[in-house]
CSV table of C-alpha atoms in Angstrom, one decimal:
chain,number,residue,atom,x,y,z
A,29,MET,CA,76.7,79.5,146.3
A,30,THR,CA,77.7,76.7,143.9
A,31,LYS,CA,80.9,76.9,141.8
A,32,THR,CA,78.9,77.2,138.6
A,33,LYS,CA,76.9,80.2,140.0
A,34,ARG,CA,80.0,81.9,141.2
A,35,LEU,CA,81.5,81.4,137.7
A,36,PHE,CA,78.5,83.0,135.9
A,37,ARG,CA,78.4,85.8,138.5
A,38,SER,CA,82.1,86.5,137.7
A,39,TYR,CA,81.2,86.6,134.0
A,40,ARG,CA,78.4,89.2,134.6
A,41,VAL,CA,80.7,91.3,136.7
A,42,HIS,CA,83.5,91.3,134.1
A,43,ARG,CA,81.2,91.3,131.0
A,44,THR,CA,82.8,94.5,129.7
A,45,LEU,CA,86.3,92.9,129.7
A,46,LEU,CA,84.9,89.7,128.2
A,47,LEU,CA,83.4,91.7,125.3
A,48,MET,CA,86.9,92.9,124.5
A,49,LEU,CA,87.9,89.3,123.8
A,50,ILE,CA,85.4,89.0,120.9
A,51,PRO,CA,87.7,90.5,118.2
A,52,GLY,CA,90.6,88.3,119.2
A,53,ILE,CA,88.4,85.2,119.3
A,54,ALA,CA,86.8,86.1,116.0
A,55,TYR,CA,90.3,86.5,114.4
A,56,TYR,CA,91.4,83.0,115.5
A,57,ILE,CA,88.1,81.4,114.4
A,58,ILE,CA,88.1,83.1,110.9
A,59,PHE,CA,91.8,82.9,110.1
A,60,HIS,CA,93.0,79.9,112.0
A,61,TYR,CA,90.2,77.4,112.7
A,62,ILE,CA,88.0,77.7,109.6
A,63,PRO,CA,91.0,77.3,107.2
A,64,MET,CA,91.8,74.0,109.0
A,65,TYR,CA,89.0,72.5,106.7
A,66,GLY,CA,91.5,72.7,103.8
A,67,VAL,CA,94.1,70.6,105.6
A,68,GLN,CA,92.5,67.6,104.1
A,69,ILE,CA,94.1,68.3,100.8
A,70,ALA,CA,97.3,66.9,102.3
A,71,PHE,CA,95.7,63.5,102.1
A,72,LYS,CA,94.2,64.0,98.6
A,73,GLU,CA,95.4,64.5,95.1
A,74,PHE,CA,93.9,68.0,94.9
A,75,ASN,CA,92.2,68.9,91.6
A,76,PHE,CA,90.9,72.4,90.9
A,77,SER,CA,88.0,71.2,88.7
A,78,LYS,CA,86.8,68.7,91.4
A,79,GLY,CA,87.4,70.9,94.4
A,80,ILE,CA,88.5,69.8,97.9
A,81,THR,CA,85.7,67.5,98.6
A,82,GLY,CA,85.7,65.9,95.1
A,83,SER,CA,89.4,65.3,94.9
A,84,GLU,CA,90.7,61.7,95.2
A,85,TRP,CA,92.0,60.4,98.6
A,86,VAL,CA,95.6,59.2,98.5
A,87,GLY,CA,96.1,58.7,102.3
A,88,PHE,CA,99.7,59.3,103.4
A,89,ALA,CA,101.2,59.1,99.9
A,90,HIS,CA,102.4,62.7,100.0
A,91,PHE,CA,104.0,62.2,103.4
A,92,LYS,CA,105.9,59.2,102.1
A,93,ASP,CA,107.1,61.2,99.2
A,94,LEU,CA,108.4,64.1,101.3
A,95,LEU,CA,110.3,61.7,103.7
A,96,THR,CA,112.1,60.0,100.8
A,97,LEU,CA,113.0,63.1,98.8
A,98,GLY,CA,116.6,64.2,99.1
A,99,SER,CA,115.6,67.8,98.5
A,100,PHE,CA,113.2,67.8,101.5
A,101,LYS,CA,115.8,66.3,103.8
A,102,GLU,CA,118.3,69.0,102.9
A,103,VAL,CA,115.6,71.7,103.4
A,104,PHE,CA,114.6,70.2,106.7
A,105,GLY,CA,118.2,70.1,107.9
A,106,ASN,CA,118.7,73.7,106.9
A,107,THR,CA,115.6,74.7,108.9
A,108,ILE,CA,116.7,72.9,112.0
A,109,VAL,CA,120.3,74.4,111.8
A,110,ILE,CA,119.2,78.0,111.2
A,111,SER,CA,116.4,77.9,113.8
A,112,PHE,CA,118.8,76.3,116.3
A,113,LEU,CA,121.4,79.0,115.8
A,114,LYS,CA,118.7,81.6,116.2
A,115,LEU,CA,117.6,79.9,119.5
A,116,ILE,CA,121.2,79.8,120.9
A,117,PHE,CA,122.1,83.4,120.0
A,118,GLY,CA,118.7,85.0,119.5
A,119,PHE,CA,116.8,83.8,122.6
A,120,PRO,CA,119.3,85.2,125.2
A,121,ALA,CA,119.7,88.5,123.3
A,122,PRO,CA,116.5,90.3,124.4
A,123,ILE,CA,117.0,89.0,128.0
A,124,ILE,CA,120.5,90.5,128.2
A,125,PHE,CA,119.2,93.7,126.5
A,126,ALA,CA,116.4,94.0,129.1
A,127,LEU,CA,118.8,93.5,131.9
A,128,LEU,CA,121.1,96.2,130.5
A,129,LEU,CA,118.2,98.6,130.1
A,130,ASN,CA,117.0,98.0,133.6
A,131,GLU,CA,120.4,99.1,134.9
A,132,LEU,CA,120.3,102.5,133.2
A,133,ARG,CA,119.5,105.3,135.6
A,134,ALA,CA,119.2,108.1,133.1
A,135,LYS,CA,115.5,107.9,132.2
A,136,ARG,CA,115.6,110.1,129.0
A,137,PHE,CA,118.5,108.0,127.6
A,138,LYS,CA,116.8,104.8,128.6
A,139,LYS,CA,113.6,105.8,126.7
A,140,ALA,CA,115.6,106.9,123.7
A,141,VAL,CA,117.4,103.6,123.5
A,142,GLN,CA,114.1,101.7,123.9
A,143,THR,CA,112.4,103.7,121.2
A,144,ILE,CA,115.3,103.2,118.8
A,145,SER,CA,115.5,99.5,119.5
A,146,TYR,CA,111.8,99.0,118.9
A,147,LEU,CA,111.7,100.7,115.5
A,148,PRO,CA,113.1,97.8,113.3
A,149,HIS,CA,110.3,95.6,114.5
A,150,PHE,CA,107.8,97.8,112.6
A,151,VAL,CA,109.7,97.7,109.4
A,152,SER,CA,108.9,94.9,107.0
A,153,TRP,CA,111.5,92.5,105.7
A,154,VAL,CA,110.6,93.6,102.2
A,155,ILE,CA,112.1,97.0,103.0
A,156,LEU,CA,114.9,95.6,105.2
A,157,GLY,CA,115.8,93.1,102.5
A,158,GLY,CA,116.5,96.0,100.1
A,159,LEU,CA,118.5,97.9,102.8
A,160,PHE,CA,120.6,94.9,103.6
A,161,LEU,CA,121.3,94.1,100.0
A,162,GLN,CA,122.8,97.6,99.7
A,163,PHE,CA,124.4,97.6,103.2
A,164,LEU,CA,126.1,94.3,102.7
A,165,SER,CA,127.0,94.7,99.1
A,166,PRO,CA,130.5,93.4,98.3
A,167,THR,CA,131.2,96.3,96.1
A,168,ALA,CA,129.5,99.4,97.6
A,169,GLY,CA,128.3,98.3,101.0
A,170,PRO,CA,129.6,100.1,104.1
A,171,VAL,CA,130.5,96.8,105.8
A,172,ASN,CA,132.8,95.7,103.0
A,173,ILE,CA,134.2,99.2,102.5
A,174,LEU,CA,135.3,99.0,106.2
A,175,ILE,CA,136.7,95.4,105.6
A,176,LYS,CA,138.7,96.6,102.7
A,177,ALA,CA,139.9,99.6,104.7
A,178,PHE,CA,141.5,97.2,107.1
A,179,GLY,CA,143.1,95.2,104.3
A,180,GLY,CA,140.6,92.4,104.2
A,181,THR,CA,138.8,90.8,101.2
A,182,PRO,CA,135.2,91.8,100.5
A,183,ILE,CA,132.6,89.2,101.6
A,184,SER,CA,129.4,88.5,99.7
A,185,PHE,CA,127.3,87.9,102.9
A,186,LEU,CA,124.1,87.2,101.0
A,187,ASN,CA,125.5,85.1,98.2
A,188,ASP,CA,128.1,83.0,100.0
A,189,SER,CA,126.7,79.8,101.6
A,190,ALA,CA,129.4,80.0,104.3
A,191,TRP,CA,128.2,83.4,105.5
A,192,PHE,CA,124.5,83.3,104.8
A,193,ARG,CA,123.3,81.6,108.0
A,194,GLY,CA,125.3,83.9,110.2
A,195,THR,CA,123.8,86.9,108.3
A,196,LEU,CA,120.3,85.5,109.0
A,197,VAL,CA,121.0,85.2,112.7
A,198,VAL,CA,122.6,88.6,113.1
A,199,THR,CA,119.9,90.5,111.1
A,200,SER,CA,117.1,88.6,113.0
A,201,ILE,CA,118.6,89.6,116.4
A,202,TRP,CA,118.9,93.2,115.3
A,203,LYS,CA,115.3,93.4,114.1
A,204,GLY,CA,113.7,91.7,117.1
A,205,ILE,CA,115.9,92.4,120.1
A,206,GLY,CA,114.1,95.6,121.2
A,207,TRP,CA,110.6,94.3,120.7
A,208,GLY,CA,111.5,90.9,122.4
A,209,SER,CA,112.8,92.7,125.5
A,210,ILE,CA,109.4,94.2,126.3
A,211,VAL,CA,108.1,91.0,128.0
A,212,TYR,CA,111.2,90.7,130.1
A,213,LEU,CA,111.2,94.4,131.0
A,214,ALA,CA,107.6,94.0,132.2
A,215,SER,CA,108.7,91.0,134.3
A,216,ILE,CA,111.6,92.9,135.8
A,217,THR,CA,109.3,95.9,136.6
A,218,GLY,CA,107.2,93.5,138.8
A,219,VAL,CA,110.0,92.5,141.0
A,220,ASN,CA,109.6,93.6,144.6
A,221,PRO,CA,111.9,96.6,145.3
A,222,GLU,CA,112.3,95.5,148.9
A,223,LEU,CA,114.3,92.5,147.6
A,224,TYR,CA,116.9,94.9,146.1
A,225,GLU,CA,117.0,97.0,149.3
A,226,SER,CA,117.6,94.0,151.5
A,227,ALA,CA,120.3,92.6,149.2
A,228,THR,CA,122.0,96.0,149.0
A,229,ILE,CA,122.1,96.2,152.8
A,230,ASP,CA,123.8,92.7,152.8
A,231,GLY,CA,126.5,94.1,150.5
A,232,CYS,CA,125.5,92.9,147.1
A,233,ASN,CA,126.8,94.9,144.1
A,234,ARG,CA,124.7,95.6,141.0
A,235,PHE,CA,125.9,92.5,139.1
A,236,GLN,CA,124.9,90.3,142.1
A,237,LEU,CA,121.5,92.0,142.3
A,238,ALA,CA,120.9,91.3,138.6
A,239,ARG,CA,122.1,87.7,138.9
A,240,HIS,CA,120.4,86.6,142.1
A,241,ILE,CA,117.2,88.8,142.1
A,242,THR,CA,116.4,90.1,138.7
A,243,ILE,CA,117.1,86.9,136.7
A,244,GLN,CA,115.8,84.6,139.4
A,245,SER,CA,112.5,86.5,139.6
A,246,SER,CA,112.2,86.4,135.8
A,247,ILE,CA,112.8,82.7,135.4
A,248,PRO,CA,109.0,81.8,135.0
A,249,VAL,CA,108.6,84.2,132.1
A,250,ILE,CA,111.9,83.1,130.6
A,251,MET,CA,110.9,79.4,130.7
A,252,ILE,CA,107.5,80.1,129.1
A,253,MET,CA,109.2,82.1,126.3
A,254,PHE,CA,111.8,79.3,125.9
A,255,ILE,CA,109.1,76.7,125.5
A,256,PHE,CA,107.4,78.8,122.7
A,257,SER,CA,110.8,79.3,121.1
A,258,VAL,CA,111.6,75.6,121.0
A,259,GLY,CA,108.2,74.9,119.6
A,260,GLY,CA,108.9,77.4,116.8
A,261,ILE,CA,112.2,75.7,115.7
A,262,VAL,CA,110.6,74.4,112.5
A,263,ASN,CA,108.5,77.6,112.0
A,264,ASP,CA,111.2,79.5,110.2
A,265,ASP,CA,111.0,83.2,109.3
A,266,PHE,CA,109.7,83.1,105.8
A,267,ASP,CA,109.7,86.9,105.3
A,268,GLN,CA,113.3,87.3,106.2
A,269,ILE,CA,114.7,84.4,104.3
A,270,PHE,CA,112.6,84.9,101.2
A,271,ASN,CA,113.7,88.5,100.9
A,272,LEU,CA,117.4,87.8,101.5
A,273,TYR,CA,118.2,84.4,99.9
A,274,SER,CA,119.0,83.5,96.3
A,275,PRO,CA,119.6,80.3,94.4
A,276,ALA,CA,123.3,80.7,95.2
A,277,VAL,CA,122.6,79.9,98.9
A,278,TYR,CA,119.8,77.3,98.5
A,279,SER,CA,122.2,74.6,99.8
A,280,THR,CA,122.4,76.2,103.3
A,281,GLY,CA,119.5,78.8,103.2
A,282,ASP,CA,116.5,77.0,101.7
A,283,VAL,CA,114.1,76.2,104.5
A,284,LEU,CA,110.7,74.6,104.9
A,285,SER,CA,108.6,77.7,104.3
A,286,THR,CA,110.4,78.7,101.1
A,287,TYR,CA,110.3,75.1,100.0
A,288,VAL,CA,106.5,75.0,100.5
A,289,TYR,CA,106.2,78.3,98.6
A,290,ARG,CA,108.0,77.0,95.6
A,291,LYS,CA,106.1,73.7,95.6
A,292,GLY,CA,102.7,75.2,96.3
A,293,VAL,CA,102.7,78.5,94.5
A,294,VAL,CA,105.4,78.1,91.8
A,295,GLU,CA,105.0,74.4,90.9
A,296,LEU,CA,101.3,74.2,91.9
A,297,ALA,CA,101.8,71.0,94.0
A,298,TYR,CA,99.2,72.1,96.5
A,299,SER,CA,98.7,68.7,98.1
A,300,PHE,CA,102.4,68.1,98.6
A,301,ALA,CA,102.9,71.6,100.0
A,302,ALA,CA,100.0,71.0,102.4
A,303,ALA,CA,101.6,67.7,103.6
A,304,VAL,CA,104.8,69.6,104.4
A,305,GLY,CA,102.8,72.1,106.4
A,306,VAL,CA,101.0,69.4,108.4
A,307,PHE,CA,104.3,67.6,109.0
A,308,LYS,CA,105.9,70.9,110.3
A,309,ASN,CA,103.0,71.6,112.6
A,310,ILE,CA,103.0,68.1,114.1
A,311,ILE,CA,106.7,68.6,115.0
A,312,SER,CA,106.0,72.0,116.5
A,313,VAL,CA,103.3,70.7,118.8
A,314,THR,CA,105.4,67.7,119.8
A,315,LEU,CA,108.4,69.9,120.7
A,316,ILE,CA,106.1,72.2,122.8
A,317,LEU,CA,104.7,69.3,124.7
A,318,ILE,CA,108.1,67.7,125.4
A,319,THR,CA,109.7,71.0,126.4
A,320,ASN,CA,106.8,71.9,128.6
A,321,LYS,CA,106.9,68.5,130.3
A,322,ILE,CA,110.6,68.8,131.0
A,323,ALA,CA,110.3,72.3,132.3
A,324,SER,CA,107.4,71.5,134.5
A,325,LYS,CA,109.1,68.4,135.9
A,326,PHE,CA,112.4,70.0,136.8
A,327,GLY,CA,111.6,73.7,137.3
A,328,GLU,CA,107.9,73.7,138.0
A,329,TYR,CA,107.5,76.3,135.3
A,330,GLY,CA,105.4,75.6,132.2
A,331,ILE,CA,102.5,76.7,130.1
A,332,TRP,CA,100.1,74.5,132.1
């Protein structure tokens, strides 16, 4: 039997499973591939009356503008710094949390902790933004009340440029740590129990088991998630920042997505906003390719 025939036979055998892929494929075609037609406005001076096809071509004029604007440079720098901080502190958080959950022996307590940690993921930043505005209020917020109780000075976490980035990182970790740990818990569950038994017989304690078996067995998954995280450095969390920031923290909190929103929706500079989006996606793809190449070369773990 030829390779092609074996392939089609496999398709027939698993046709029910393949049918389940149709909704996912349709989603990406409709909402991701078809809209790519509009990317061309980044190279045009878009005019509503003329439409996309009728608008005048301007080539790379918008890209030249964004690379020379001082405001764009500041926004791009903010995006890199905030995303880098989230990568340093946010990426290891669900891994550590998954390791800690794996060490819990009380099943009911473990399930309760998991359920509670997952809940913030299902709450939108619109709601959480309002909660954090109250919770971190310099006058009536519980955090500042506690600070004042210990003799400190109230801090305006959401209106002080010195504190805003740290607030973004902490709130992002709090919201995503439970949901992000699911992948790592699934990886840990797949570790062969005999490895733990053999190591225990050799005298390893629980810390050594986690270090030499659990973490080592999860490295392929960790590397893949790391590659995706590095690729998303310029893809900042618009929902979070838009609902928490204000003009007072633009100097340190304004990022590419909020900049695109103001340019495209508020100022109606659609072509310029599209150029910023294309620029951001090119950087993301480049970072993914570079990180995957490095990971594959040194650790033999990568996306492909």
